[in-house]
PDB file of C-alpha atoms in Angstrom:
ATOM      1  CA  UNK A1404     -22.139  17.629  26.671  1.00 64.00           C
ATOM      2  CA  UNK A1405     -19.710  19.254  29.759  1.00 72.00           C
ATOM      3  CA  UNK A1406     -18.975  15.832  30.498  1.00 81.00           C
ATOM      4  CA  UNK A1407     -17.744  14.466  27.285  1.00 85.00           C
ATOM      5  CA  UNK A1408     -14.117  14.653  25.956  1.00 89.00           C
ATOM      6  CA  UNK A1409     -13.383  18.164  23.797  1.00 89.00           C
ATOM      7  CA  UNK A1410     -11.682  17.413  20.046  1.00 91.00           C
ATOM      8  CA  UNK A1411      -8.563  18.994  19.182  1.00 93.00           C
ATOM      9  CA  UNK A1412      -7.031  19.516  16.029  1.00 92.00           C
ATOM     10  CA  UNK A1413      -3.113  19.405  15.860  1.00 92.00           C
ATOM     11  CA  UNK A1414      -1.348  20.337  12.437  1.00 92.00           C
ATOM     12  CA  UNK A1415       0.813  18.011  11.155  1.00 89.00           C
ATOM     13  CA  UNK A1416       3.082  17.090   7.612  1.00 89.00           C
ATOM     14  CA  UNK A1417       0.588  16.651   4.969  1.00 89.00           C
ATOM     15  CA  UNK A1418       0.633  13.271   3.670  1.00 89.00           C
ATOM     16  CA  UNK A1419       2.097  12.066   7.433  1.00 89.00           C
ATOM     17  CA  UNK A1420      -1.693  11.902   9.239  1.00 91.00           C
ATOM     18  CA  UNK A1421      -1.995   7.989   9.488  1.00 92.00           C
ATOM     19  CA  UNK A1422       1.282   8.226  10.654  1.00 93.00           C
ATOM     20  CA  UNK A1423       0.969  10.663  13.185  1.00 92.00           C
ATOM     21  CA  UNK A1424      -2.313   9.279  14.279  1.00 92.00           C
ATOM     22  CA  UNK A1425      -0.269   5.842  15.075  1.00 92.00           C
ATOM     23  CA  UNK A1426       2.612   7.185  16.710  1.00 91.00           C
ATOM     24  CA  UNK A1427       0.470   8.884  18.811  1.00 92.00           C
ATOM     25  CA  UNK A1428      -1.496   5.339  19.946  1.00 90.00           C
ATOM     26  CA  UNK A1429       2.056   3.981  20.203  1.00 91.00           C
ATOM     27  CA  UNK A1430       3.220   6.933  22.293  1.00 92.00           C
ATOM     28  CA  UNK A1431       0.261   6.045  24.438  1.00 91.00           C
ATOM     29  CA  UNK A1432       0.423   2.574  24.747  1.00 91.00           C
ATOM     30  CA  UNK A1433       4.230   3.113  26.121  1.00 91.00           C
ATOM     31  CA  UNK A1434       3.141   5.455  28.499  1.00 91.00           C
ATOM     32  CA  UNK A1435       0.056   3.192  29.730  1.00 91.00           C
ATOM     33  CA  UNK A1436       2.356   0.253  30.723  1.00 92.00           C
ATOM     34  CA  UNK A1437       4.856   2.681  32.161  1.00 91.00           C
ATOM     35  CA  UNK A1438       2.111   3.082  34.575  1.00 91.00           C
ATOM     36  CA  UNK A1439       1.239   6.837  33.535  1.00 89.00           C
ATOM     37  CA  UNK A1440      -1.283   6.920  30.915  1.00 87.00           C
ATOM     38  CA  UNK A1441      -1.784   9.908  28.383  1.00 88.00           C
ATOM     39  CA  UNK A1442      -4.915  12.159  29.228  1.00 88.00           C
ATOM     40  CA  UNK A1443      -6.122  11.377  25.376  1.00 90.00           C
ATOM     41  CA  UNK A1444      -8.875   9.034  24.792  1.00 90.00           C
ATOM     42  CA  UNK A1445      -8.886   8.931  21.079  1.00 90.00           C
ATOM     43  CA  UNK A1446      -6.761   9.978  17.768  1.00 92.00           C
ATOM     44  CA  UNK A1447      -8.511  10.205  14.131  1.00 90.00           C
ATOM     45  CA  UNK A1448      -7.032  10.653  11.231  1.00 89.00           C
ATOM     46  CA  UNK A1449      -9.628  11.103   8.146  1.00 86.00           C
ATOM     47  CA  UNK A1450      -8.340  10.652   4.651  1.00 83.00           C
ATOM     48  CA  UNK A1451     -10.529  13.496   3.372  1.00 82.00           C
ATOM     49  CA  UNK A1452      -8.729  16.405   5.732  1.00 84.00           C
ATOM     50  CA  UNK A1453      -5.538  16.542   4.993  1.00 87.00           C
ATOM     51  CA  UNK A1454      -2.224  18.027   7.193  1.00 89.00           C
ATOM     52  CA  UNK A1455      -4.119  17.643  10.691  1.00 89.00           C
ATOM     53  CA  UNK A1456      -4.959  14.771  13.170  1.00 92.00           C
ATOM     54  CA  UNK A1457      -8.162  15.101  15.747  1.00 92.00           C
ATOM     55  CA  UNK A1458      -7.204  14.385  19.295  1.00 92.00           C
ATOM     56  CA  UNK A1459      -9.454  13.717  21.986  1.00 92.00           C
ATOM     57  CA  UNK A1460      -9.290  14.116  25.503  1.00 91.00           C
ATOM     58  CA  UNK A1461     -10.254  16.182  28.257  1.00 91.00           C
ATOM     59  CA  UNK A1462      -8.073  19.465  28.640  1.00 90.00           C
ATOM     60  CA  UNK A1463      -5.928  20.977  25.865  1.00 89.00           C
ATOM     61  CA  UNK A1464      -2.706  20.447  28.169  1.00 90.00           C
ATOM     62  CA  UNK A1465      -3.220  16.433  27.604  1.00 90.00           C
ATOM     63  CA  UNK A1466      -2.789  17.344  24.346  1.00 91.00           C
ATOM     64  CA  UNK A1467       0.204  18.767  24.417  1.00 91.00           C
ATOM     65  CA  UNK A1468       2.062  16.638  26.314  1.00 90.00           C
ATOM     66  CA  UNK A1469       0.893  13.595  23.891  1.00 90.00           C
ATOM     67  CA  UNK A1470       2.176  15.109  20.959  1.00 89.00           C
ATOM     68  CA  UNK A1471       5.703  16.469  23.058  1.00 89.00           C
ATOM     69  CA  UNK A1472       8.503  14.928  21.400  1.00 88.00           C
ATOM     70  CA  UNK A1473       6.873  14.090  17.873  1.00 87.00           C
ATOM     71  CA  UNK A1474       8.351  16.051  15.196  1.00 87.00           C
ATOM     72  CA  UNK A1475       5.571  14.821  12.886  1.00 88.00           C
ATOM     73  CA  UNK A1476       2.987  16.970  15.010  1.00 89.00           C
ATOM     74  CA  UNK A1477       3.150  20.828  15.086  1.00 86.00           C
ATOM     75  CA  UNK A1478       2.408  20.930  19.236  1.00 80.00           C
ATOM     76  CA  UNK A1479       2.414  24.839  18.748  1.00 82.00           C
ATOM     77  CA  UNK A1480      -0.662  24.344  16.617  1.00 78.00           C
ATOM     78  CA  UNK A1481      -3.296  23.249  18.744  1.00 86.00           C
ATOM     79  CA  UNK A1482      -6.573  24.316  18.841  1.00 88.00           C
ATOM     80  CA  UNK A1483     -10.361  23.335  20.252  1.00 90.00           C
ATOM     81  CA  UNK A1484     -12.585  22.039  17.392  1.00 88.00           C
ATOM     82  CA  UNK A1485     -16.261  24.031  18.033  1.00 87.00           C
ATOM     83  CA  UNK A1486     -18.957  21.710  19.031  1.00 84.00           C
ATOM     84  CA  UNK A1487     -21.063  22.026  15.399  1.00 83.00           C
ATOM     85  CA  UNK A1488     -18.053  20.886  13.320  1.00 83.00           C
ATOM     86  CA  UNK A1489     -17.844  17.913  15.646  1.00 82.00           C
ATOM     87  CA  UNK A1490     -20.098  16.078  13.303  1.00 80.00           C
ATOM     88  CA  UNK A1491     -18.701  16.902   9.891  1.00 80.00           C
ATOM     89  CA  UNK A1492     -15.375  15.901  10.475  1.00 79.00           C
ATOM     90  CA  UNK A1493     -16.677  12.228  11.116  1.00 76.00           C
ATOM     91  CA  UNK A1494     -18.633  12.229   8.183  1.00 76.00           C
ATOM     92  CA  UNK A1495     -17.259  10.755   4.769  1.00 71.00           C
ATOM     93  CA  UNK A1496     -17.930  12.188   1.823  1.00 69.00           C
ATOM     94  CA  UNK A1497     -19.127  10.437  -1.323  1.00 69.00           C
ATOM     95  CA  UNK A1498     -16.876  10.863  -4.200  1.00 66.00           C
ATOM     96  CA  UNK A1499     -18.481   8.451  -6.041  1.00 71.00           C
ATOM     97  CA  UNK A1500     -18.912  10.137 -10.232  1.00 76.00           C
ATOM     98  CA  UNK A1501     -20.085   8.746 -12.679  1.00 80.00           C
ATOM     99  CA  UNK A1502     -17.275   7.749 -15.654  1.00 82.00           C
ATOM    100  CA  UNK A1503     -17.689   9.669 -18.475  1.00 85.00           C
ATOM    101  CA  UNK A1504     -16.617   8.378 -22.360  1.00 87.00           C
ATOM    102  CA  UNK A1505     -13.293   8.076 -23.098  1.00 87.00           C
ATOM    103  CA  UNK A1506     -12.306   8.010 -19.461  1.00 87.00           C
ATOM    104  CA  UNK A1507     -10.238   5.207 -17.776  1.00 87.00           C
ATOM    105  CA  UNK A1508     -11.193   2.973 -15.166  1.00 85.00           C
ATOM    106  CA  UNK A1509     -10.371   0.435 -12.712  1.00 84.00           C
ATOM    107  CA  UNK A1510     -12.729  -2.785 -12.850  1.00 81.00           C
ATOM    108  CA  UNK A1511     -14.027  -3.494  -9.187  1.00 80.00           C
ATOM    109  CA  UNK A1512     -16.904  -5.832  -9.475  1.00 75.00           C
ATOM    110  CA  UNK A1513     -15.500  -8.620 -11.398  1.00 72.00           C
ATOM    111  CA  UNK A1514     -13.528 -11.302  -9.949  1.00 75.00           C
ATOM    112  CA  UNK A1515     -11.623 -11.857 -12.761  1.00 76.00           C
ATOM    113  CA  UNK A1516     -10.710  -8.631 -14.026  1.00 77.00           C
ATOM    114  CA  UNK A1517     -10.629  -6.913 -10.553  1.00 80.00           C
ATOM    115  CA  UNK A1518      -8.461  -4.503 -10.534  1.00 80.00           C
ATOM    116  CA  UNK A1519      -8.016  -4.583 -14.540  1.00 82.00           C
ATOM    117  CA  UNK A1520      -7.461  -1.247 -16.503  1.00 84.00           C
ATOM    118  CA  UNK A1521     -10.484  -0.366 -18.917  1.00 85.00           C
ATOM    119  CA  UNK A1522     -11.879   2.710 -21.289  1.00 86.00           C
ATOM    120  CA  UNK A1523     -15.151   3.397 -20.915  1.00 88.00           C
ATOM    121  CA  UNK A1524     -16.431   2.960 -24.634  1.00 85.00           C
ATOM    122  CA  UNK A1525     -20.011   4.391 -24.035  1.00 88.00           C
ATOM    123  CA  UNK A1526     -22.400   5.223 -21.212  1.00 87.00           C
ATOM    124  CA  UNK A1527     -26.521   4.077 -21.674  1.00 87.00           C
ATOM    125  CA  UNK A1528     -28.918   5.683 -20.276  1.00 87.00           C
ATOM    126  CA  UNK A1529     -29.651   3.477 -17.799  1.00 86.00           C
ATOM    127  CA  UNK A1530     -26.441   3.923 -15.793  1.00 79.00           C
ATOM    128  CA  UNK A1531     -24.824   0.747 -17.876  1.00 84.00           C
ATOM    129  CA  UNK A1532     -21.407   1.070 -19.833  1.00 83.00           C
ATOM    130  CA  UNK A1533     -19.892  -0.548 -22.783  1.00 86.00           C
ATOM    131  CA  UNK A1534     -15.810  -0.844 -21.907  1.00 85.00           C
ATOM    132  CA  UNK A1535     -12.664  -1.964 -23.745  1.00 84.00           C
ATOM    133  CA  UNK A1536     -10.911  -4.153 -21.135  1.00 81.00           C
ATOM    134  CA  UNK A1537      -7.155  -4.316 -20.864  1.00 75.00           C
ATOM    135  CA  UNK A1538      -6.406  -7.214 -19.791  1.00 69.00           C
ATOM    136  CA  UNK A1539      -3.328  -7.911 -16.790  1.00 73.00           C
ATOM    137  CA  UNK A1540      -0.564 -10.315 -18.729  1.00 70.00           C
ATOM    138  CA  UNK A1541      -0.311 -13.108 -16.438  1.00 67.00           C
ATOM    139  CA  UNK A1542       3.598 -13.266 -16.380  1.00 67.00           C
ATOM    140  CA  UNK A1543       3.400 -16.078 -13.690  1.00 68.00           C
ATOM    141  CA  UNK A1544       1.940 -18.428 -16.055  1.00 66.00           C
ATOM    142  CA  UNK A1545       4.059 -17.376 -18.754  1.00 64.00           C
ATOM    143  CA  UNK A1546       7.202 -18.216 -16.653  1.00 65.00           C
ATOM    144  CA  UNK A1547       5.810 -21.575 -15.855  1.00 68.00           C
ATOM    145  CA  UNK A1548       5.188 -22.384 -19.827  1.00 67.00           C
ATOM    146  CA  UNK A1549       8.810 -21.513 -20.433  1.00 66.00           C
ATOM    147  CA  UNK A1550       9.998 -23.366 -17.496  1.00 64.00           C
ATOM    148  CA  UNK A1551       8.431 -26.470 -18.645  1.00 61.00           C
ATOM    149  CA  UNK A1552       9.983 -26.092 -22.099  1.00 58.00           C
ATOM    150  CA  UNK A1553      13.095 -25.348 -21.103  1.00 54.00           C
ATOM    151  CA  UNK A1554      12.799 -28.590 -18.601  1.00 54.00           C
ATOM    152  CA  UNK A1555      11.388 -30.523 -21.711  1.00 53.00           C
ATOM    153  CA  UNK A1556      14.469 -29.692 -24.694  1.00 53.00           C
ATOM    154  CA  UNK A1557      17.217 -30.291 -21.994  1.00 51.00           C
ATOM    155  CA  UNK A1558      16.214 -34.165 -22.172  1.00 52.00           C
ATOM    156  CA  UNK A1559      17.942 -36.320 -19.881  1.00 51.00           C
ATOM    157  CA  UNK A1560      21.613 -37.063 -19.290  1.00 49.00           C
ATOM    158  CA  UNK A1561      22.587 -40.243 -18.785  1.00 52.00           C
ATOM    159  CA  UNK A1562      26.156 -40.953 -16.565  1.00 48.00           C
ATOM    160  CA  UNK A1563      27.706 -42.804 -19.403  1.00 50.00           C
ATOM    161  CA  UNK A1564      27.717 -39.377 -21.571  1.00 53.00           C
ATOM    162  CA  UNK A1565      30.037 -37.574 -19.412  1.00 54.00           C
ATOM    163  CA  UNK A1566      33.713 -38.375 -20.226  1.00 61.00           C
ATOM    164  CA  UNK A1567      36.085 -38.723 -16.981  1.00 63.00           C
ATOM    165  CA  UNK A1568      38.838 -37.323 -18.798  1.00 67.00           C
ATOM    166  CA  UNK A1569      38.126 -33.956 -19.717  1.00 66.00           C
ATOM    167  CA  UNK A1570      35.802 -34.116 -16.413  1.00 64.00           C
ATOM    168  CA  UNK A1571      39.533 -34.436 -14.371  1.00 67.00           C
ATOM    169  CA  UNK A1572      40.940 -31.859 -16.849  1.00 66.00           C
ATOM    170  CA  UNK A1573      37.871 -29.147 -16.005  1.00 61.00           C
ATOM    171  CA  UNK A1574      38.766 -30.267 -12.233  1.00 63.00           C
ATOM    172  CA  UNK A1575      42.779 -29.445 -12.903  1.00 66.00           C
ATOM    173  CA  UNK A1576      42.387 -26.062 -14.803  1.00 63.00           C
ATOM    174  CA  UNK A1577      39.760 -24.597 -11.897  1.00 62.00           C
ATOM    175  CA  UNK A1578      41.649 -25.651  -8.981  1.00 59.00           C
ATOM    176  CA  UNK A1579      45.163 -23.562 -10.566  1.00 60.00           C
ATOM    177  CA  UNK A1580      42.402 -21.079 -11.499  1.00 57.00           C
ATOM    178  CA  UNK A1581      42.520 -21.523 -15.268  1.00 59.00           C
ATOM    179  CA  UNK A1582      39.681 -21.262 -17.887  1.00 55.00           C
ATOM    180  CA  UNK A1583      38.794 -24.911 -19.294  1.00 48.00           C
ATOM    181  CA  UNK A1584      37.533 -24.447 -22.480  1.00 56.00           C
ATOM    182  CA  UNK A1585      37.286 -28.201 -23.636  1.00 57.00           C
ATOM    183  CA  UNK A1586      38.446 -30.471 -26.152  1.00 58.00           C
ATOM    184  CA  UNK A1587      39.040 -29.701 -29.533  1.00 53.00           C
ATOM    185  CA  UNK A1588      40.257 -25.775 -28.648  1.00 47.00           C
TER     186      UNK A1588
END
């Protein structure tokens, strides 16, 4: 309606639009406890349009002066977005395809494999697949197994073992900054 906020579209870096879209809130935030708020009322950012940000506000002047002094923003670039192509740019689209055979996957449903790599093996006609799973190497656990063995072979040392002697030696040779290498060489 006449009364609502207009949506503008301001170019920016492709692959920057998140960004942009937050240093704009920030850039309006400052300004609002400054005590002079930005004429914009909203900033959106879909992932499906790429190298622009919507503003919205109520002149095209607010606009300008939101995105003055962010390099991220082409300011030059600013233009009214028509009234009928209001509602497709709020819109997601579904990208959702179907895997084919052969092709690789991520595993989503899963707890356990969430996230895992897999090859779709064969698709059924009832929407079902047959997959080979790779499965993620736990490395975590791994370094715990190894940690325990290597705790377990190092056994324990008693203080009678350790021989005051070449323990006063090691202590002489470091301090003149000498290498110790032990009895016997």
């Amino acid at each position: 309606s006449v009364t609502d906020p207009k949506l503008f579209i301001v170019k920016c870096r492709t692959g920057k639009e998140r960004e942009a879209a937050i240093c704009l809130l920030q850039k309006s935030f400052a300004f609002l406890n400054r005590g002079t708020p930005l004429a914009i009322t909203a900033v959106v950012a879909p992932k499906h349009l790429r190298g622009c940000v919507y503003v919205e506000a109520f002149q095209p002047e607010a606009v300008q002066t939101a995105c003055a002094g962010l390099h991220i923003l082409y300011a030059g670039k600013i233009e009214r977005v028509p009234l009928d192509d209001m509602p497709d740019i709020m819109r997601i689209p579904n990208r959702k395809e179907k895997p084919k055979s052969g092709q690789w996957v991520r595993l989503t449903s899963d707890k356990r494999y969430q996230g895992d790599l897999a090859q779709v093996f064969e698709v059924f006609p009832d929407g079902s697949y047959r997959i080979r799973l790779i499965p993620r190497i736990d490395l975590s656990a791994k370094a715990l197994k190894a940690g325990a063995r290597a705790r377990k072979n190092l056994g324990d040392v008693e203080d009678d073992d350790v021989d005051e002697d070449e323990q006063a030696a090691f202590l002489a040779a470091t301090a003149e900054g000498r290498k110790y290498y032990g009895k016997g060489r």
